[in-house]
Amino acid sequence: MLQYSRILRLKEEGFSLRSISASTGNSRQKVTEVIERAEKKGLKGPLEEEMTDKWIEEFLFPEKSLEASGRQPLNFDYIHQELAKPNVTLSLLHHEYEAECRMNKKVPYSYRSFVRHYSNYANKHKATLRIRRKPGEIMEVDWAGSTAFIIDRDTGEKLKAYVFVATLPCSQLSYAEATLSMNLSSWITAHNHAYAYFGGSTQIIIPDNLKASVTKHTLRELVLNPTYREMADHYQTVVMPARVGAPKDKPSVEGSVGVISTWIIAALRNTQCFSIEELNKELSEKLEEFNQRAFTRKQGSRLSAFEEEEKFALSPLPTTFYKMSEWKTAKVRPDYHVSVDSMFYSAPYEYINREVDIRLTDNLVEIYFNHMRVASHKRLYGKFGQLSTVHDHMPDNHKLYVDQTPENAKEWAEGIGENTVKVVRYLLEKAPERLALQSIFSLKKTERRYSKYEIERACKMIISMTARPTVKSIQTLLANNKKSDAEQELKRKTESTNKNYGFIRGAGYYGGTDKNE
């Protein structure tokens, strides 16, 4: 067996590779390999008594203990690295290992032995065992069963504070935060803070079946709280609630809840805090101690395991926290508005009497129909009864009325003709603006039944008849002109028909001069 301890001790004392090789009788290549493995695995002097050459060999070269069996040795570092990748499993790696053995004409280990040897290696040399959980895959969340307390400064009364707990099962790193309630707002805020603490998001969130996370959960149907689902979409993660009455679906957070109840909540039992901010400051200090406590059966701590084994696998966070929204249901009123907190917001008039979903944030109101957004408004505050109306949401006749301004009226008249412009200007000059605009609005509505030519002709005729034209007289002229034009058209068609197809005998016939007879 190589003199591993001697090689490492001489290296620690500053001897060159050539000197170590000459002193131990090993090649410089072998000495270099031992030193590089030791540096990679963090083995440094001074060595403890139990770190014999055999122990060091098993630590640096665990595959050597398997070579004596005559089977293809296992590359444990490669297996551990590959298991961190999405969808890679031990069964897939064992299948690839068997294919490699067939190529090298070696005897492979069975799957059971393959898993056992990897488990022994990971338990001894790694902070995490990736058979159970992949790094960055899951975050388990729950409320702690035990509660903390703050003291009311005025009354001295103890107020309950509920502790939110989030755990990453791979590294067992945990986050905890106290809130004064377990409502939806506290639940979402705690998630935001947990993701900020971890520095990234996981692929899956596993909560309990709280009202803040799940609306309905049966064997056939799962309905998430819409706000919680929206938060998950913001962080590009998926919510997979634990089955009802199945705490084993989230064992890591269940275990962390018990440990945190002891090492954090119970540890603060004699600490007096007078605000939730003070309590969370104390809780944060205890949380750091908890995450940095050394594991009892393996090297490292929760924090070191996270830094080395899991942090790299978390998804990057969005540039901003998720801003909590509230969802409501309402019916679009006949005036194509919905009522939200005594304020009124328009929706397209086609949705009158339809049920719509309304998403509320601090500064935005969005209206959805069948999961499709149909309207968006800036949220109104202040005096009740305010209106937010989008012009495009109005029916055409409402648009015509709302669009009535002196400038718009003149612009419309210019599109008809010069005589219409004269009539509009006269109305604006001789009557109060509001009454004038109402009259012009009535004139504009005639465009639905009459052409621009007919309106311009009627205005020309009324100007020639009187110096005080009115919309009523123009409407009468339009109707009379329409009737007159129709009569003339009928007469013209009748004459044309008689001329082409009638049996008319003129003077030529009776005088005997018609050559065709």
PDB file of C-alpha atoms in Angstrom, residues 253-484:
ATOM      1  CA  VAL A 253     -40.424  20.108   5.799  1.00  0.00           C
ATOM      2  CA  GLU A 254     -42.336  17.995   8.333  1.00  0.00           C
ATOM      3  CA  GLY A 255     -39.002  17.068   9.915  1.00  0.00           C
ATOM      4  CA  SER A 256     -37.708  20.640   9.676  1.00  0.00           C
ATOM      5  CA  VAL A 257     -40.869  21.945  11.349  1.00  0.00           C
ATOM      6  CA  GLY A 258     -40.150  19.749  14.364  1.00  0.00           C
ATOM      7  CA  VAL A 259     -36.469  20.677  14.518  1.00  0.00           C
ATOM      8  CA  ILE A 260     -37.134  24.405  14.007  1.00  0.00           C
ATOM      9  CA  SER A 261     -39.803  24.281  16.708  1.00  0.00           C
ATOM     10  CA  THR A 262     -37.072  23.095  19.082  1.00  0.00           C
ATOM     11  CA  TRP A 263     -33.982  24.972  17.941  1.00  0.00           C
ATOM     12  CA  ILE A 264     -35.613  28.275  16.986  1.00  0.00           C
ATOM     13  CA  ILE A 265     -39.094  28.738  18.456  1.00  0.00           C
ATOM     14  CA  ALA A 266     -38.338  27.053  21.781  1.00  0.00           C
ATOM     15  CA  ALA A 267     -34.932  28.718  21.936  1.00  0.00           C
ATOM     16  CA  LEU A 268     -36.692  32.118  21.804  1.00  0.00           C
ATOM     17  CA  ARG A 269     -39.167  31.273  24.571  1.00  0.00           C
ATOM     18  CA  ASN A 270     -37.495  33.661  27.033  1.00  0.00           C
ATOM     19  CA  THR A 271     -36.871  36.415  24.478  1.00  0.00           C
ATOM     20  CA  GLN A 272     -39.302  39.335  24.654  1.00  0.00           C
ATOM     21  CA  CYS A 273     -40.128  40.965  21.319  1.00  0.00           C
ATOM     22  CA  PHE A 274     -42.522  43.887  20.952  1.00  0.00           C
ATOM     23  CA  SER A 275     -43.007  43.810  17.158  1.00  0.00           C
ATOM     24  CA  ILE A 276     -42.990  41.271  14.370  1.00  0.00           C
ATOM     25  CA  GLU A 277     -39.837  42.934  12.984  1.00  0.00           C
ATOM     26  CA  GLU A 278     -37.988  42.368  16.270  1.00  0.00           C
ATOM     27  CA  LEU A 279     -39.147  38.755  16.374  1.00  0.00           C
ATOM     28  CA  ASN A 280     -38.019  38.091  12.809  1.00  0.00           C
ATOM     29  CA  LYS A 281     -34.612  39.628  13.538  1.00  0.00           C
ATOM     30  CA  GLU A 282     -34.132  37.241  16.473  1.00  0.00           C
ATOM     31  CA  LEU A 283     -35.521  34.366  14.440  1.00  0.00           C
ATOM     32  CA  SER A 284     -33.102  35.144  11.569  1.00  0.00           C
ATOM     33  CA  GLU A 285     -30.104  34.878  13.902  1.00  0.00           C
ATOM     34  CA  LYS A 286     -31.298  31.529  15.238  1.00  0.00           C
ATOM     35  CA  LEU A 287     -31.965  30.357  11.681  1.00  0.00           C
ATOM     36  CA  GLU A 288     -28.366  31.075  10.679  1.00  0.00           C
ATOM     37  CA  GLU A 289     -27.129  29.081  13.668  1.00  0.00           C
ATOM     38  CA  PHE A 290     -29.475  26.242  12.749  1.00  0.00           C
ATOM     39  CA  ASN A 291     -28.348  26.081   9.113  1.00  0.00           C
ATOM     40  CA  GLN A 292     -24.661  26.244  10.084  1.00  0.00           C
ATOM     41  CA  ARG A 293     -24.836  23.500  12.729  1.00  0.00           C
ATOM     42  CA  ALA A 294     -22.718  20.509  11.731  1.00  0.00           C
ATOM     43  CA  PHE A 295     -24.461  17.308  10.675  1.00  0.00           C
ATOM     44  CA  THR A 296     -24.187  14.561  13.294  1.00  0.00           C
ATOM     45  CA  ARG A 297     -23.541  11.636  10.925  1.00  0.00           C
ATOM     46  CA  LYS A 298     -21.725  13.229   7.999  1.00  0.00           C
ATOM     47  CA  GLN A 299     -19.438  16.103   7.178  1.00  0.00           C
ATOM     48  CA  GLY A 300     -20.620  19.658   6.643  1.00  0.00           C
ATOM     49  CA  SER A 301     -23.776  21.544   7.529  1.00  0.00           C
ATOM     50  CA  ARG A 302     -27.034  22.441   5.808  1.00  0.00           C
ATOM     51  CA  LEU A 303     -25.508  25.679   4.555  1.00  0.00           C
ATOM     52  CA  SER A 304     -22.313  24.067   3.239  1.00  0.00           C
ATOM     53  CA  ALA A 305     -24.327  21.284   1.610  1.00  0.00           C
ATOM     54  CA  PHE A 306     -26.475  23.907  -0.099  1.00  0.00           C
ATOM     55  CA  GLU A 307     -23.462  25.941  -1.277  1.00  0.00           C
ATOM     56  CA  GLU A 308     -21.653  22.890  -2.635  1.00  0.00           C
ATOM     57  CA  GLU A 309     -24.433  20.599  -3.797  1.00  0.00           C
ATOM     58  CA  GLU A 310     -27.609  22.553  -4.587  1.00  0.00           C
ATOM     59  CA  LYS A 311     -27.191  26.278  -5.135  1.00  0.00           C
ATOM     60  CA  PHE A 312     -25.964  25.800  -8.712  1.00  0.00           C
ATOM     61  CA  ALA A 313     -29.152  23.936  -9.657  1.00  0.00           C
ATOM     62  CA  LEU A 314     -31.656  26.635  -8.628  1.00  0.00           C
ATOM     63  CA  SER A 315     -33.366  28.612 -11.385  1.00  0.00           C
ATOM     64  CA  PRO A 316     -32.581  32.346 -11.503  1.00  0.00           C
ATOM     65  CA  LEU A 317     -35.135  34.653  -9.909  1.00  0.00           C
ATOM     66  CA  PRO A 318     -37.180  37.239 -11.859  1.00  0.00           C
ATOM     67  CA  THR A 319     -36.009  40.837 -11.636  1.00  0.00           C
ATOM     68  CA  THR A 320     -38.861  41.717  -9.253  1.00  0.00           C
ATOM     69  CA  PHE A 321     -40.789  39.992  -6.476  1.00  0.00           C
ATOM     70  CA  TYR A 322     -44.235  38.663  -7.267  1.00  0.00           C
ATOM     71  CA  LYS A 323     -46.811  41.345  -6.468  1.00  0.00           C
ATOM     72  CA  MET A 324     -49.821  39.718  -4.917  1.00  0.00           C
ATOM     73  CA  SER A 325     -53.122  40.078  -6.738  1.00  0.00           C
ATOM     74  CA  GLU A 326     -56.702  39.446  -5.665  1.00  0.00           C
ATOM     75  CA  TRP A 327     -59.314  37.733  -7.832  1.00  0.00           C
ATOM     76  CA  LYS A 328     -63.035  38.521  -7.889  1.00  0.00           C
ATOM     77  CA  THR A 329     -66.027  37.579 -10.026  1.00  0.00           C
ATOM     78  CA  ALA A 330     -68.575  40.110 -11.313  1.00  0.00           C
ATOM     79  CA  LYS A 331     -71.232  40.580 -13.989  1.00  0.00           C
ATOM     80  CA  VAL A 332     -70.839  43.261 -16.657  1.00  0.00           C
ATOM     81  CA  ARG A 333     -73.622  45.805 -16.123  1.00  0.00           C
ATOM     82  CA  PRO A 334     -75.920  47.149 -18.890  1.00  0.00           C
ATOM     83  CA  ASP A 335     -73.721  50.257 -19.006  1.00  0.00           C
ATOM     84  CA  TYR A 336     -70.770  47.894 -19.900  1.00  0.00           C
ATOM     85  CA  HIS A 337     -68.985  48.563 -16.581  1.00  0.00           C
ATOM     86  CA  VAL A 338     -68.114  46.283 -13.644  1.00  0.00           C
ATOM     87  CA  SER A 339     -68.170  47.435 -10.027  1.00  0.00           C
ATOM     88  CA  VAL A 340     -65.025  46.899  -7.934  1.00  0.00           C
ATOM     89  CA  ASP A 341     -64.873  48.394  -4.430  1.00  0.00           C
ATOM     90  CA  SER A 342     -67.487  51.019  -5.444  1.00  0.00           C
ATOM     91  CA  MET A 343     -65.438  52.063  -8.477  1.00  0.00           C
ATOM     92  CA  PHE A 344     -66.527  51.329 -12.059  1.00  0.00           C
ATOM     93  CA  TYR A 345     -64.361  49.965 -14.889  1.00  0.00           C
ATOM     94  CA  SER A 346     -65.457  49.433 -18.484  1.00  0.00           C
ATOM     95  CA  ALA A 347     -65.407  46.203 -20.481  1.00  0.00           C
ATOM     96  CA  PRO A 348     -66.247  45.749 -24.199  1.00  0.00           C
ATOM     97  CA  TYR A 349     -70.016  46.188 -24.576  1.00  0.00           C
ATOM     98  CA  GLU A 350     -70.243  42.707 -26.194  1.00  0.00           C
ATOM     99  CA  TYR A 351     -69.792  41.230 -22.676  1.00  0.00           C
ATOM    100  CA  ILE A 352     -72.855  42.908 -21.141  1.00  0.00           C
ATOM    101  CA  ASN A 353     -74.573  40.507 -18.670  1.00  0.00           C
ATOM    102  CA  ARG A 354     -71.603  38.081 -18.857  1.00  0.00           C
ATOM    103  CA  GLU A 355     -69.740  36.755 -15.791  1.00  0.00           C
ATOM    104  CA  VAL A 356     -66.103  37.897 -15.834  1.00  0.00           C
ATOM    105  CA  ASP A 357     -63.062  37.347 -13.583  1.00  0.00           C
ATOM    106  CA  ILE A 358     -61.342  40.439 -12.204  1.00  0.00           C
ATOM    107  CA  ARG A 359     -57.680  40.514 -11.146  1.00  0.00           C
ATOM    108  CA  LEU A 360     -56.760  43.291  -8.709  1.00  0.00           C
ATOM    109  CA  THR A 361     -53.306  44.561  -7.792  1.00  0.00           C
ATOM    110  CA  ASP A 362     -52.277  47.721  -5.966  1.00  0.00           C
ATOM    111  CA  ASN A 363     -52.336  49.771  -9.174  1.00  0.00           C
ATOM    112  CA  LEU A 364     -54.029  47.644 -11.841  1.00  0.00           C
ATOM    113  CA  VAL A 365     -57.475  46.169 -12.593  1.00  0.00           C
ATOM    114  CA  GLU A 366     -57.678  43.471 -15.287  1.00  0.00           C
ATOM    115  CA  ILE A 367     -60.884  41.886 -16.590  1.00  0.00           C
ATOM    116  CA  TYR A 368     -60.831  38.304 -17.952  1.00  0.00           C
ATOM    117  CA  PHE A 369     -63.429  36.288 -19.829  1.00  0.00           C
ATOM    118  CA  ASN A 370     -62.742  32.560 -20.280  1.00  0.00           C
ATOM    119  CA  HIS A 371     -59.112  33.115 -19.147  1.00  0.00           C
ATOM    120  CA  MET A 372     -58.601  35.783 -21.834  1.00  0.00           C
ATOM    121  CA  ARG A 373     -57.917  39.373 -20.806  1.00  0.00           C
ATOM    122  CA  VAL A 374     -60.466  41.713 -22.378  1.00  0.00           C
ATOM    123  CA  ALA A 375     -59.790  44.962 -20.470  1.00  0.00           C
ATOM    124  CA  SER A 376     -57.145  46.637 -18.337  1.00  0.00           C
ATOM    125  CA  HIS A 377     -57.419  49.799 -16.191  1.00  0.00           C
ATOM    126  CA  LYS A 378     -55.341  51.785 -13.746  1.00  0.00           C
ATOM    127  CA  ARG A 379     -56.868  51.192 -10.311  1.00  0.00           C
ATOM    128  CA  LEU A 380     -58.911  54.086  -8.926  1.00  0.00           C
ATOM    129  CA  TYR A 381     -58.674  55.369  -5.356  1.00  0.00           C
ATOM    130  CA  GLY A 382     -60.410  58.133  -3.458  1.00  0.00           C
ATOM    131  CA  LYS A 383     -64.020  59.235  -3.858  1.00  0.00           C
ATOM    132  CA  PHE A 384     -66.470  56.386  -4.482  1.00  0.00           C
ATOM    133  CA  GLY A 385     -68.273  56.119  -7.804  1.00  0.00           C
ATOM    134  CA  GLN A 386     -65.391  57.101 -10.105  1.00  0.00           C
ATOM    135  CA  LEU A 387     -65.475  55.811 -13.682  1.00  0.00           C
ATOM    136  CA  SER A 388     -62.681  54.446 -15.839  1.00  0.00           C
ATOM    137  CA  THR A 389     -64.030  54.094 -19.394  1.00  0.00           C
ATOM    138  CA  VAL A 390     -62.126  53.036 -22.492  1.00  0.00           C
ATOM    139  CA  HIS A 391     -63.443  54.621 -25.696  1.00  0.00           C
ATOM    140  CA  ASP A 392     -63.168  51.374 -27.687  1.00  0.00           C
ATOM    141  CA  HIS A 393     -65.447  49.582 -25.207  1.00  0.00           C
ATOM    142  CA  MET A 394     -68.456  51.791 -26.168  1.00  0.00           C
ATOM    143  CA  PRO A 395     -71.185  50.939 -28.692  1.00  0.00           C
ATOM    144  CA  ASP A 396     -71.002  53.041 -31.852  1.00  0.00           C
ATOM    145  CA  ASN A 397     -73.860  55.370 -30.882  1.00  0.00           C
ATOM    146  CA  HIS A 398     -72.201  56.105 -27.547  1.00  0.00           C
ATOM    147  CA  LYS A 399     -68.925  56.853 -29.291  1.00  0.00           C
ATOM    148  CA  LEU A 400     -70.681  59.393 -31.504  1.00  0.00           C
ATOM    149  CA  TYR A 401     -72.135  61.159 -28.497  1.00  0.00           C
ATOM    150  CA  VAL A 402     -68.936  61.159 -26.455  1.00  0.00           C
ATOM    151  CA  ASP A 403     -66.888  62.362 -29.402  1.00  0.00           C
ATOM    152  CA  GLN A 404     -68.974  65.570 -29.674  1.00  0.00           C
ATOM    153  CA  THR A 405     -66.695  68.596 -29.402  1.00  0.00           C
ATOM    154  CA  PRO A 406     -66.747  71.766 -31.542  1.00  0.00           C
ATOM    155  CA  GLU A 407     -63.528  70.672 -33.216  1.00  0.00           C
ATOM    156  CA  ASN A 408     -64.823  67.176 -33.996  1.00  0.00           C
ATOM    157  CA  ALA A 409     -68.114  68.620 -35.275  1.00  0.00           C
ATOM    158  CA  LYS A 410     -66.306  70.970 -37.689  1.00  0.00           C
ATOM    159  CA  GLU A 411     -64.004  68.154 -38.826  1.00  0.00           C
ATOM    160  CA  TRP A 412     -67.019  65.947 -39.574  1.00  0.00           C
ATOM    161  CA  ALA A 413     -68.760  68.751 -41.508  1.00  0.00           C
ATOM    162  CA  GLU A 414     -65.653  69.328 -43.645  1.00  0.00           C
ATOM    163  CA  GLY A 415     -65.845  65.671 -44.651  1.00  0.00           C
ATOM    164  CA  ILE A 416     -69.425  66.227 -45.934  1.00  0.00           C
ATOM    165  CA  GLY A 417     -69.201  69.535 -47.806  1.00  0.00           C
ATOM    166  CA  GLU A 418     -69.014  73.346 -47.623  1.00  0.00           C
ATOM    167  CA  ASN A 419     -72.768  73.890 -47.086  1.00  0.00           C
ATOM    168  CA  THR A 420     -72.751  71.456 -44.144  1.00  0.00           C
ATOM    169  CA  VAL A 421     -69.803  73.415 -42.690  1.00  0.00           C
ATOM    170  CA  LYS A 422     -71.910  76.611 -42.920  1.00  0.00           C
ATOM    171  CA  VAL A 423     -74.816  74.956 -41.086  1.00  0.00           C
ATOM    172  CA  VAL A 424     -72.534  73.588 -38.312  1.00  0.00           C
ATOM    173  CA  ARG A 425     -70.815  76.922 -37.818  1.00  0.00           C
ATOM    174  CA  TYR A 426     -74.162  78.690 -37.614  1.00  0.00           C
ATOM    175  CA  LEU A 427     -75.397  76.217 -34.951  1.00  0.00           C
ATOM    176  CA  LEU A 428     -72.214  76.643 -32.868  1.00  0.00           C
ATOM    177  CA  GLU A 429     -72.391  80.443 -33.060  1.00  0.00           C
ATOM    178  CA  LYS A 430     -76.104  80.963 -32.400  1.00  0.00           C
ATOM    179  CA  ALA A 431     -76.766  78.425 -29.606  1.00  0.00           C
ATOM    180  CA  PRO A 432     -75.078  77.443 -26.317  1.00  0.00           C
ATOM    181  CA  GLU A 433     -72.328  74.911 -26.956  1.00  0.00           C
ATOM    182  CA  ARG A 434     -74.087  72.021 -25.215  1.00  0.00           C
ATOM    183  CA  LEU A 435     -77.357  72.514 -27.151  1.00  0.00           C
ATOM    184  CA  ALA A 436     -75.461  73.080 -30.398  1.00  0.00           C
ATOM    185  CA  LEU A 437     -73.506  69.858 -29.980  1.00  0.00           C
ATOM    186  CA  GLN A 438     -76.723  67.935 -29.278  1.00  0.00           C
ATOM    187  CA  SER A 439     -78.228  69.295 -32.524  1.00  0.00           C
ATOM    188  CA  ILE A 440     -75.093  68.468 -34.496  1.00  0.00           C
ATOM    189  CA  PHE A 441     -75.116  64.959 -32.956  1.00  0.00           C
ATOM    190  CA  SER A 442     -78.648  64.487 -34.323  1.00  0.00           C
ATOM    191  CA  LEU A 443     -77.447  65.704 -37.729  1.00  0.00           C
ATOM    192  CA  LYS A 444     -74.504  63.284 -37.672  1.00  0.00           C
ATOM    193  CA  LYS A 445     -76.838  60.364 -36.961  1.00  0.00           C
ATOM    194  CA  THR A 446     -78.598  61.044 -40.301  1.00  0.00           C
ATOM    195  CA  GLU A 447     -75.452  59.681 -41.973  1.00  0.00           C
ATOM    196  CA  ARG A 448     -76.691  56.194 -41.110  1.00  0.00           C
ATOM    197  CA  ARG A 449     -79.661  56.569 -43.521  1.00  0.00           C
ATOM    198  CA  TYR A 450     -78.490  59.144 -46.030  1.00  0.00           C
ATOM    199  CA  SER A 451     -75.382  59.558 -48.120  1.00  0.00           C
ATOM    200  CA  LYS A 452     -72.973  62.484 -47.789  1.00  0.00           C
ATOM    201  CA  TYR A 453     -74.290  63.827 -51.103  1.00  0.00           C
ATOM    202  CA  GLU A 454     -77.874  63.856 -49.812  1.00  0.00           C
ATOM    203  CA  ILE A 455     -76.870  65.614 -46.544  1.00  0.00           C
ATOM    204  CA  GLU A 456     -74.852  68.240 -48.426  1.00  0.00           C
ATOM    205  CA  ARG A 457     -77.734  68.854 -50.905  1.00  0.00           C
ATOM    206  CA  ALA A 458     -80.242  69.278 -48.037  1.00  0.00           C
ATOM    207  CA  CYS A 459     -77.920  71.765 -46.291  1.00  0.00           C
ATOM    208  CA  LYS A 460     -77.532  73.728 -49.556  1.00  0.00           C
ATOM    209  CA  MET A 461     -81.295  73.840 -50.017  1.00  0.00           C
ATOM    210  CA  ILE A 462     -81.984  74.970 -46.440  1.00  0.00           C
ATOM    211  CA  ILE A 463     -79.401  77.745 -46.674  1.00  0.00           C
ATOM    212  CA  SER A 464     -81.055  79.016 -49.858  1.00  0.00           C
ATOM    213  CA  MET A 465     -84.450  79.012 -48.112  1.00  0.00           C
ATOM    214  CA  THR A 466     -83.635  80.608 -44.739  1.00  0.00           C
ATOM    215  CA  ALA A 467     -80.889  82.374 -42.873  1.00  0.00           C
ATOM    216  CA  ARG A 468     -81.729  80.370 -39.742  1.00  0.00           C
ATOM    217  CA  PRO A 469     -81.272  76.683 -40.614  1.00  0.00           C
ATOM    218  CA  THR A 470     -82.290  74.036 -38.071  1.00  0.00           C
ATOM    219  CA  VAL A 471     -81.498  70.346 -37.896  1.00  0.00           C
ATOM    220  CA  LYS A 472     -85.205  69.536 -37.845  1.00  0.00           C
ATOM    221  CA  SER A 473     -85.750  71.336 -41.175  1.00  0.00           C
ATOM    222  CA  ILE A 474     -82.744  69.532 -42.698  1.00  0.00           C
ATOM    223  CA  GLN A 475     -84.134  66.183 -41.547  1.00  0.00           C
ATOM    224  CA  THR A 476     -87.492  67.066 -43.153  1.00  0.00           C
ATOM    225  CA  LEU A 477     -85.781  68.020 -46.412  1.00  0.00           C
ATOM    226  CA  LEU A 478     -83.795  64.789 -46.383  1.00  0.00           C
ATOM    227  CA  ALA A 479     -86.978  62.740 -45.990  1.00  0.00           C
ATOM    228  CA  ASN A 480     -88.823  64.756 -48.697  1.00  0.00           C
ATOM    229  CA  ASN A 481     -85.857  64.573 -51.064  1.00  0.00           C
ATOM    230  CA  LYS A 482     -85.625  60.849 -50.502  1.00  0.00           C
ATOM    231  CA  LYS A 483     -89.309  60.442 -51.278  1.00  0.00           C
ATOM    232  CA  SER A 484     -89.071  62.725 -54.331  1.00  0.00           C
TER     233      SER A 484
END
